[in-house]
Short mmCIF file of C-alpha atoms in Angstrom, two decimals:
data_model
loop_
_atom_site.label_atom_id
_atom_site.label_comp_id
_atom_site.label_asym_id
_atom_site.label_seq_id
_atom_site.Cartn_x
_atom_site.Cartn_y
_atom_site.Cartn_z
CA MET A 1 -4.61 0.46 11.39
CA THR A 2 -7.01 0.17 8.59
CA VAL A 3 -7.20 -2.93 6.58
CA ARG A 4 -8.25 -3.71 3.31
CA GLY A 5 -8.45 -6.60 1.32
CA ARG A 6 -10.43 -9.20 -0.61
CA ALA A 7 -10.88 -13.30 -0.68
CA PRO A 8 -9.14 -15.80 -2.98
CA ARG A 9 -12.90 -16.94 -4.20
CA THR A 10 -12.69 -15.38 -7.64
CA TRP A 11 -10.16 -13.77 -9.83
CA ARG A 12 -11.89 -10.28 -9.31
CA ALA A 13 -11.69 -10.93 -5.41
CA ALA A 14 -8.27 -11.37 -5.40
CA ALA A 15 -7.33 -7.84 -5.69
CA ALA A 16 -7.14 -5.94 -2.38
CA GLY A 17 -6.01 -2.75 -0.85
CA LEU A 18 -4.60 -2.29 2.40
CA CYS A 19 -4.08 1.09 4.18
CA LEU A 20 -1.28 1.20 6.53
CA LEU A 21 -0.39 3.98 8.77
CA PHE A 22 3.54 4.80 9.13
CA LEU A 23 3.72 5.47 12.74
CA PRO A 24 6.29 7.65 13.86
CA PRO A 25 9.49 5.34 15.39
CA LEU A 26 9.45 5.04 19.22
CA ALA A 27 12.44 6.78 20.65
CA GLY A 28 14.88 5.09 22.57
CA CYS A 29 15.13 5.92 25.93
CA ALA A 30 17.40 3.39 26.96
CA GLY A 31 21.08 2.94 26.05
CA ARG A 32 23.48 5.81 25.56
CA THR A 33 22.42 9.37 24.40
CA ALA A 34 23.91 10.98 21.49
CA ALA A 35 26.06 13.29 24.05
CA ASP A 36 28.07 9.95 24.68
CA PRO A 37 31.14 9.79 22.59
CA VAL A 38 30.67 6.41 21.22
CA THR A 39 27.15 7.14 20.27
CA ALA A 40 28.37 10.26 18.46
CA GLU A 41 31.37 8.11 16.66
CA VAL A 42 29.01 5.55 15.41
CA GLN A 43 26.69 8.21 14.18
CA ARG A 44 29.76 9.59 12.21
CA VAL A 45 30.03 6.35 10.79
CA LEU A 46 26.53 5.85 9.71
CA ASP A 47 26.60 9.53 8.09
CA ARG A 48 29.81 8.12 5.77
CA ARG A 49 27.86 5.32 4.84
CA SER A 50 25.05 7.30 3.77
CA ALA A 51 26.99 9.57 1.70
CA ALA A 52 28.88 7.03 0.05
CA LEU A 53 25.32 5.34 -0.97
CA LEU A 54 24.07 8.43 -2.32
CA GLY A 55 27.09 9.18 -4.01
CA HIS A 56 27.37 5.72 -5.53
CA ASP A 57 30.97 5.15 -4.00
CA GLU A 58 31.25 1.55 -3.20
CA THR A 59 35.02 2.08 -2.02
CA ALA A 60 33.92 4.47 0.41
CA PHE A 61 31.11 2.55 1.40
CA GLY A 62 33.25 -0.70 2.13
CA ALA A 63 35.15 1.75 4.28
CA THR A 64 32.71 1.68 6.76
CA GLY A 65 31.43 -1.73 7.04
CA ALA A 66 29.76 -4.96 5.05
CA ARG A 67 28.89 -4.04 1.18
CA THR A 68 26.15 -6.22 0.95
CA ALA A 69 23.69 -3.28 1.43
CA TYR A 70 25.42 -1.29 -1.29
CA VAL A 71 25.21 -4.38 -3.73
CA ARG A 72 21.52 -4.78 -3.26
CA LEU A 73 20.45 -0.89 -2.93
CA ARG A 74 22.68 -0.02 -6.18
CA ALA A 75 19.72 0.12 -8.59
CA LEU A 76 17.38 1.90 -6.27
CA PRO A 77 16.96 5.88 -7.30
CA LEU A 78 17.71 7.72 -4.41
CA ALA A 79 17.09 11.31 -3.26
CA SER A 80 18.06 10.91 0.65
CA TRP A 81 19.22 8.22 2.93
CA ALA A 82 20.39 9.11 6.57
CA TYR A 83 20.42 6.99 9.65
CA ARG A 84 19.71 9.00 13.23
CA VAL A 85 21.04 6.77 16.45
CA THR A 86 18.20 6.97 18.68
CA ALA A 87 20.08 4.15 21.51
CA LEU A 88 23.39 2.36 21.52
CA ARG A 89 24.13 -0.59 23.55
CA HIS A 90 27.89 -1.65 23.66
CA ALA A 91 30.56 -3.76 25.43
CA GLY A 92 33.98 -4.43 24.47
CA SER A 93 34.33 -4.32 20.62
CA GLY A 94 30.67 -5.05 19.91
CA ALA A 95 27.85 -2.44 19.61
CA THR A 96 24.40 -2.87 18.42
CA ALA A 97 22.72 0.65 17.44
CA ASP A 98 18.64 1.20 17.36
CA THR A 99 18.41 3.93 14.57
CA GLU A 100 15.89 5.79 12.50
CA LEU A 101 16.42 5.53 9.04
CA ARG A 102 14.79 8.42 6.61
CA TYR A 103 15.08 7.77 2.91
CA ARG A 104 13.31 9.26 -0.13
CA VAL A 105 12.91 7.65 -3.46
CA ALA A 106 13.69 10.03 -6.13
CA GLY A 107 10.81 11.41 -8.07
CA TYR A 108 8.29 9.47 -6.09
CA ASP A 109 8.43 10.35 -2.38
CA SER A 110 7.61 13.92 -1.63
CA ALA A 111 8.65 13.35 1.76
CA PRO A 112 11.11 10.89 3.61
CA VAL A 113 9.73 7.52 4.53
CA THR A 114 10.68 6.57 8.00
CA VAL A 115 11.59 2.91 9.40
CA ARG A 116 13.42 1.47 12.75
CA ARG A 117 16.48 -0.34 11.92
CA THR A 118 18.85 -2.52 14.26
CA LEU A 119 22.58 -2.42 13.15
CA THR A 120 25.41 -3.88 14.45
CA LEU A 121 29.21 -2.90 14.17
CA ARG A 122 32.49 -4.32 15.90
CA ARG A 123 35.31 -2.08 16.70
CA ASP A 124 38.59 -2.67 14.86
CA GLY A 125 41.81 -0.78 15.08
CA GLY A 126 40.09 2.00 16.68
CA ARG A 127 37.48 2.20 14.13
CA TRP A 128 33.73 1.35 14.11
CA TYR A 129 32.64 -0.90 11.41
CA VAL A 130 28.95 -1.98 10.38
CA THR A 131 28.53 -5.71 10.28
CA GLY A 132 24.78 -6.08 9.79
CA ASP A 133 21.38 -3.98 9.15
CA ARG A 134 18.05 -5.27 9.91
CA PRO A 135 14.53 -4.40 10.32
CA ALA A 136 13.94 -3.44 14.03
CA ALA A 137 11.83 -5.66 16.20
CA LYS A 138 8.32 -6.11 14.93
CA THR A 139 8.69 -4.24 11.94
CA GLY A 140 8.27 -5.08 8.30
CA GLN A 141 11.21 -5.89 6.08
CA GLN A 142 12.16 -3.50 3.34
CA LEU A 143 12.77 -4.77 -0.33
CA TRP A 144 16.32 -4.54 0.16
CA ASP A 145 16.34 -7.10 3.26
CA GLN A 146 15.04 -9.95 0.57
CA GLY A 147 17.76 -9.60 -2.09
CA ARG A 148 19.23 -7.62 -4.88
CA VAL A 149 16.85 -4.83 -6.10
CA THR A 150 16.10 -4.38 -9.63
CA ALA A 151 14.01 -1.34 -10.93
CA VAL A 152 12.20 -0.54 -13.79
CA SER A 153 10.95 3.03 -14.81
CA GLY A 154 7.75 3.71 -16.56
CA ALA A 155 6.12 6.54 -17.99
CA HIS A 156 4.06 7.20 -14.45
CA SER A 157 5.84 4.35 -12.50
CA LEU A 158 8.63 2.72 -10.85
CA VAL A 159 8.65 -1.21 -10.12
CA LEU A 160 11.17 -2.61 -7.46
CA GLY A 161 11.74 -6.10 -7.42
CA THR A 162 13.80 -9.10 -6.14
CA GLY A 163 14.40 -12.28 -8.17
CA ARG A 164 12.68 -11.08 -11.18
CA SER A 165 14.11 -9.97 -14.70
CA ALA A 166 13.74 -6.51 -15.84
CA ALA A 167 11.42 -7.87 -18.81
CA GLU A 168 8.82 -9.31 -16.25
CA LEU A 169 8.94 -5.96 -13.99
CA ARG A 170 8.17 -3.98 -17.45
CA ARG A 171 5.10 -5.65 -17.41
CA TYR A 172 3.86 -4.51 -14.44
CA ALA A 173 5.18 -1.14 -15.33
CA ARG A 174 2.89 -1.25 -18.19
CA LEU A 175 0.22 -2.20 -16.44
CA ALA A 176 0.67 0.67 -13.76
CA ASP A 177 1.27 3.24 -16.73
CA ARG A 178 -2.39 2.81 -18.20
CA ALA A 179 -3.70 2.69 -14.27
CA VAL A 180 -2.53 5.88 -13.52
CA PRO A 181 -4.16 7.83 -16.50
CA ALA A 182 -7.56 6.02 -15.77
CA VAL A 183 -7.95 6.97 -12.40
CA SER A 184 -6.78 10.66 -12.94
CA ALA A 185 -9.76 10.61 -15.88
CA ALA A 186 -12.47 9.24 -12.96
CA TRP A 187 -10.76 10.91 -9.93
CA GLY A 188 -8.99 13.77 -11.13
CA THR A 189 -5.54 14.88 -11.12
CA ALA A 190 -5.05 16.35 -7.67
CA TRP A 191 -2.88 13.29 -6.36
CA THR A 192 0.87 12.56 -7.44
CA ARG A 193 0.32 10.28 -10.57
CA ARG A 194 3.11 8.42 -9.74
CA LEU A 195 2.98 4.95 -8.54
CA VAL A 196 5.72 2.58 -6.65
CA VAL A 197 5.26 -0.80 -7.04
CA LEU A 198 7.16 -3.52 -5.24
CA VAL A 199 7.31 -6.97 -6.41
CA PRO A 200 8.67 -9.50 -3.92
CA ARG A 201 9.84 -12.96 -4.93
CA SER A 202 7.22 -14.74 -3.14
CA LEU A 203 3.91 -14.30 -0.84
CA ALA A 204 6.31 -14.91 2.13
CA GLY A 205 8.35 -11.93 0.86
CA MET A 206 5.13 -10.22 0.38
CA ALA A 207 4.40 -10.99 4.22
CA GLY A 208 7.74 -10.04 5.31
CA LEU A 209 7.29 -6.30 3.48
CA LEU A 210 4.06 -5.94 5.37
CA GLY A 211 5.19 -7.39 8.79
CA SER A 212 2.54 -9.99 9.12
CA PRO A 213 1.62 -13.51 8.79
CA ALA A 214 1.51 -14.81 5.20
CA SER A 215 -1.29 -16.77 5.87
CA GLY A 216 -3.04 -13.26 5.99
CA TYR A 217 -2.54 -12.30 2.46
CA ARG A 218 -2.63 -16.01 0.70
CA GLY A 219 -4.86 -15.10 -2.36
CA ILE A 220 -4.35 -11.56 -2.09
CA ALA A 221 -3.39 -10.15 -5.28
CA ALA A 222 -1.78 -6.87 -4.07
CA VAL A 223 -1.97 -4.38 -1.29
CA THR A 224 -1.21 -0.46 -0.82
CA THR A 225 0.56 0.85 2.24
CA GLY A 226 0.52 4.43 2.62
CA GLU A 227 -1.04 7.12 5.54
CA ALA A 228 -4.78 7.02 5.25
CA GLY A 229 -6.13 10.87 5.25
CA SER A 230 -2.69 12.36 5.20
CA PRO A 231 -2.48 15.59 2.96
CA GLY A 232 0.21 17.20 2.19
CA ARG A 233 3.86 16.49 2.11
CA THR A 234 3.56 12.73 2.77
CA PRO A 235 5.59 9.78 1.60
CA ALA A 236 4.27 8.05 -1.52
CA ASP A 237 2.22 4.99 -1.37
CA ARG A 238 3.63 1.75 -2.26
CA VAL A 239 1.86 -0.89 -3.96
CA VAL A 240 2.98 -4.49 -2.75
CA VAL A 241 2.30 -7.60 -4.95
CA ASN A 242 1.78 -10.86 -3.96
CA PRO A 243 3.36 -12.46 -7.25
CA GLU A 244 1.82 -16.22 -6.34
CA ALA A 245 -1.86 -14.84 -6.50
CA TYR A 246 -1.35 -11.99 -9.23
CA ALA A 247 -0.11 -15.00 -11.85
CA VAL A 248 -2.92 -16.53 -12.03
CA LEU A 249 -5.25 -13.71 -12.94
CA GLY A 250 -5.65 -12.95 -16.64
CA GLU A 251 -5.04 -9.68 -18.05
CA VAL A 252 -8.07 -8.35 -17.10
CA GLY A 253 -7.94 -9.11 -13.76
CA LYS A 254 -4.29 -8.06 -13.35
CA GLN A 255 -5.20 -4.43 -14.71
CA VAL A 256 -8.26 -4.28 -12.48
CA VAL A 257 -6.00 -5.34 -9.76
CA LEU A 258 -3.39 -2.34 -10.32
CA THR A 259 -6.21 0.01 -11.26
CA HIS A 260 -7.47 -0.74 -8.22
CA GLU A 261 -4.91 0.02 -6.05
CA THR A 262 -4.04 3.10 -7.88
CA THR A 263 -7.31 4.30 -6.85
CA HIS A 264 -6.20 4.01 -3.29
CA VAL A 265 -2.99 5.99 -4.01
CA ALA A 266 -5.33 8.79 -5.73
CA THR A 267 -7.88 8.90 -2.90
CA ARG A 268 -5.46 8.28 0.30
CA ALA A 269 -5.80 12.11 1.14
CA GLN A 270 -9.50 11.80 0.97
CA THR A 271 -9.89 8.71 2.92
CA THR A 272 -9.91 9.10 6.56
CA ALA A 273 -11.89 7.59 9.75
CA ALA A 274 -15.11 8.46 8.44
CA THR A 275 -14.83 6.69 5.11
CA PRO A 276 -16.69 3.25 5.68
CA LEU A 277 -14.84 0.44 3.55
CA TRP A 278 -17.81 -0.24 1.33
CA LEU A 279 -17.15 3.18 -0.04
CA SER A 280 -13.53 3.24 -0.06
CA GLU A 281 -13.37 -0.52 -1.79
CA GLY A 282 -16.37 -0.31 -3.39
CA TYR A 283 -14.91 3.09 -5.42
CA ALA A 284 -11.46 1.38 -6.34
CA ASP A 285 -13.32 -1.49 -8.08
CA TRP A 286 -15.61 0.77 -9.69
CA ILE A 287 -12.69 2.45 -11.21
CA GLY A 288 -11.06 -0.68 -11.85
CA TYR A 289 -13.75 -2.25 -13.68
CA LEU A 290 -14.53 0.97 -15.68
CA GLY A 291 -13.86 -0.12 -19.34
CA THR A 292 -13.55 -3.79 -18.84
CA GLY A 293 -17.13 -4.75 -20.31
CA ARG A 294 -17.65 -6.84 -17.22
CA THR A 295 -21.38 -7.26 -16.52
CA PRO A 296 -23.10 -7.10 -12.62
CA ALA A 297 -22.94 -11.16 -12.37
CA GLU A 298 -19.33 -11.56 -13.70
CA ALA A 299 -17.89 -8.87 -11.57
CA ALA A 300 -20.18 -10.10 -8.54
CA PRO A 301 -20.47 -13.76 -8.73
CA GLU A 302 -20.88 -14.20 -4.91
CA LEU A 303 -23.68 -11.82 -4.62
CA ALA A 304 -25.39 -12.96 -7.66
CA ARG A 305 -25.32 -16.69 -6.22
CA ALA A 306 -26.68 -15.17 -3.21
CA VAL A 307 -29.51 -13.61 -4.91
CA ARG A 308 -30.21 -16.68 -6.99
CA ASP A 309 -30.69 -18.39 -3.57
CA GLY A 310 -33.24 -15.84 -1.70
CA LYS A 311 -30.30 -14.46 0.44
CA ALA A 312 -29.68 -11.01 -0.92
CA PRO A 313 -28.09 -8.82 1.85
CA ALA A 314 -30.43 -6.58 3.84
CA ALA A 315 -28.02 -4.13 4.19
CA LEU A 316 -24.54 -2.17 2.82
CA PRO A 317 -21.46 -4.25 3.89
CA THR A 318 -19.91 -3.36 7.61
CA ASP A 319 -16.48 -2.57 7.95
CA ARG A 320 -16.00 -6.08 9.83
CA ASP A 321 -17.35 -7.66 6.52
CA PHE A 322 -14.06 -6.91 5.24
CA ALA A 323 -11.79 -8.39 7.46
CA PHE A 324 -9.12 -10.91 6.04
CA SER A 325 -9.48 -13.77 8.37
CA GLY A 326 -13.28 -14.13 8.19
CA ASP A 327 -15.53 -16.08 5.96
CA PRO A 328 -13.96 -15.62 2.28
CA THR A 329 -17.74 -15.90 0.62
CA ARG A 330 -18.74 -12.75 2.87
CA LEU A 331 -15.61 -11.10 2.28
CA ALA A 332 -16.48 -11.36 -1.61
CA GLN A 333 -19.90 -10.29 -1.12
CA ALA A 334 -18.82 -7.35 0.96
CA TYR A 335 -16.32 -5.93 -2.13
CA GLU A 336 -19.16 -6.91 -4.31
CA GLY A 337 -21.87 -4.87 -2.43
CA GLY A 338 -19.50 -1.90 -2.16
CA TRP A 339 -18.91 -1.65 -6.06
CA LEU A 340 -22.32 -1.94 -6.78
CA ALA A 341 -23.28 0.76 -4.52
CA CYS A 342 -20.62 2.97 -6.33
CA ARG A 343 -22.17 1.73 -9.50
CA MET A 344 -25.55 2.30 -8.61
CA ILE A 345 -24.63 6.16 -7.65
CA ALA A 346 -22.66 6.56 -10.57
CA ALA A 347 -25.89 5.43 -12.86
CA HIS A 348 -28.54 7.30 -10.93
CA TRP A 349 -26.36 10.44 -9.60
CA GLY A 350 -23.77 10.40 -12.15
CA GLU A 351 -20.07 9.95 -12.03
CA SER A 352 -18.75 13.27 -10.91
CA ARG A 353 -21.63 13.38 -8.22
CA LEU A 354 -19.77 9.79 -7.18
CA GLY A 355 -16.57 11.54 -6.79
CA ALA A 356 -18.02 14.41 -4.70
CA PHE A 357 -19.66 12.16 -2.45
CA TYR A 358 -16.35 10.48 -2.08
CA ARG A 359 -14.55 13.20 -0.77
CA ALA A 360 -17.84 14.80 1.27
CA VAL A 361 -17.76 11.79 3.42
CA GLY A 362 -14.02 11.86 3.99
CA ALA A 363 -13.86 15.56 4.85
CA HIS A 364 -16.55 15.14 7.77
CA GLY A 365 -13.43 13.99 9.68
CA GLU A 366 -15.36 11.60 12.15
CA ARG A 367 -17.44 8.54 11.47
CA ALA A 368 -20.72 9.51 13.40
CA GLY A 369 -23.15 11.50 11.02
CA ALA A 370 -20.71 11.55 7.93
CA LEU A 371 -22.24 9.03 5.70
CA ALA A 372 -25.91 11.01 6.50
CA ASP A 373 -24.52 14.19 5.89
CA ALA A 374 -23.07 13.50 2.63
CA LEU A 375 -26.00 11.48 1.21
CA HIS A 376 -28.32 14.50 2.39
CA ARG A 377 -26.09 17.13 1.24
CA VAL A 378 -24.39 15.65 -2.22
CA LEU A 379 -27.00 13.00 -3.32
CA GLY A 380 -30.24 14.76 -1.51
CA THR A 381 -31.30 11.24 0.25
CA THR A 382 -31.28 9.50 3.57
CA PRO A 383 -29.29 6.17 4.71
CA GLU A 384 -32.75 4.43 5.03
CA ALA A 385 -33.67 5.64 1.44
CA PHE A 386 -30.01 4.87 -0.25
CA THR A 387 -30.10 1.37 1.68
CA ALA A 388 -33.41 0.19 -0.02
CA ARG A 389 -32.55 1.81 -3.32
CA TRP A 390 -29.27 -0.47 -3.13
CA ARG A 391 -31.00 -3.37 -2.04
CA ALA A 392 -33.48 -3.00 -5.14
CA TYR A 393 -30.33 -2.26 -7.35
CA VAL A 394 -28.79 -5.40 -6.12
CA ARG A 395 -31.79 -7.50 -7.14
CA ASP A 396 -32.31 -6.04 -10.31
CA GLN A 397 -28.76 -6.09 -11.36
CA LEU A 398 -28.01 -9.96 -10.14
CA GLY A 399 -31.46 -11.51 -10.25
#
């Protein structure tokens, strides 16, 4: 799992990108198989439940068990929704089913999102009814687990929230709708150009969606989840907002955050294990800051302070420097250093060459040699010469 984020030292450092891999669900080996008649009966109940949800038939949905999920999911535009029972444990009138849920949001997901769910059921009058539906152990929540979903559609975006008014969600949609064309203008249009933004009720809600402790995201305004380096038919990325950190940003900061995250969505297929974090995060910030008028000193305050104190960095940031749990000053400097590296490439070699360089690094496939090869083929330089130029650029821009 590749993690991308930033520290809460400044409004700029509140933006984040996070690339999480949607891993294939673990097939249940224990329990009864699909050939078991009880498992088959439960599967049929879930099939009817899914059909009722897709058909907007609350009565039919209620005939299969608890209606809570229907009420919470009613506003979510679904193209598909289906459970597959992978294991079943039952005794007497009760049962627990391990399932694989596959669903697509209409107009946004090119292929189903797959999550593991645990369902509880009871048998009454010779029929099985669903009594509960929760995330499987050690998996993140879905937005509807946290309450009723409200949906707002923009020109290029779908914003989904819990505990939020439609008016508030429309403000996110406006920012997302500006971010999509801004990213396309710099990166190109060979990506979905559609954005799904999740706005939970709180930081705790954000952490629940990501399946991680809230302490790891305090001060992080947003993250992006998706399949890194996965071309073709893959689920759409989700931008997950931390409403507490996002609320303290100014309008420019909010736009930078959404544009940064949108860049991660656009570049996902070209972001691979070979792509260093200074490049992926620096490029997202480079696009995020385009047109804002922010000076290097304003956008890179921690590095500016280090340069003034005679502690300018000697090397480009390492992936370890981007760890959420590390020193927040070091984390902020890592983002700022990556941004300045990309800004330098755009200024010296040209903006189109910056995009070509990003793609060339990701296309290499393996980390070893990828950066050096792309530096040579696209920019006509070496890692040593590039680092020396970057160090001089940092001192010149921030000194």
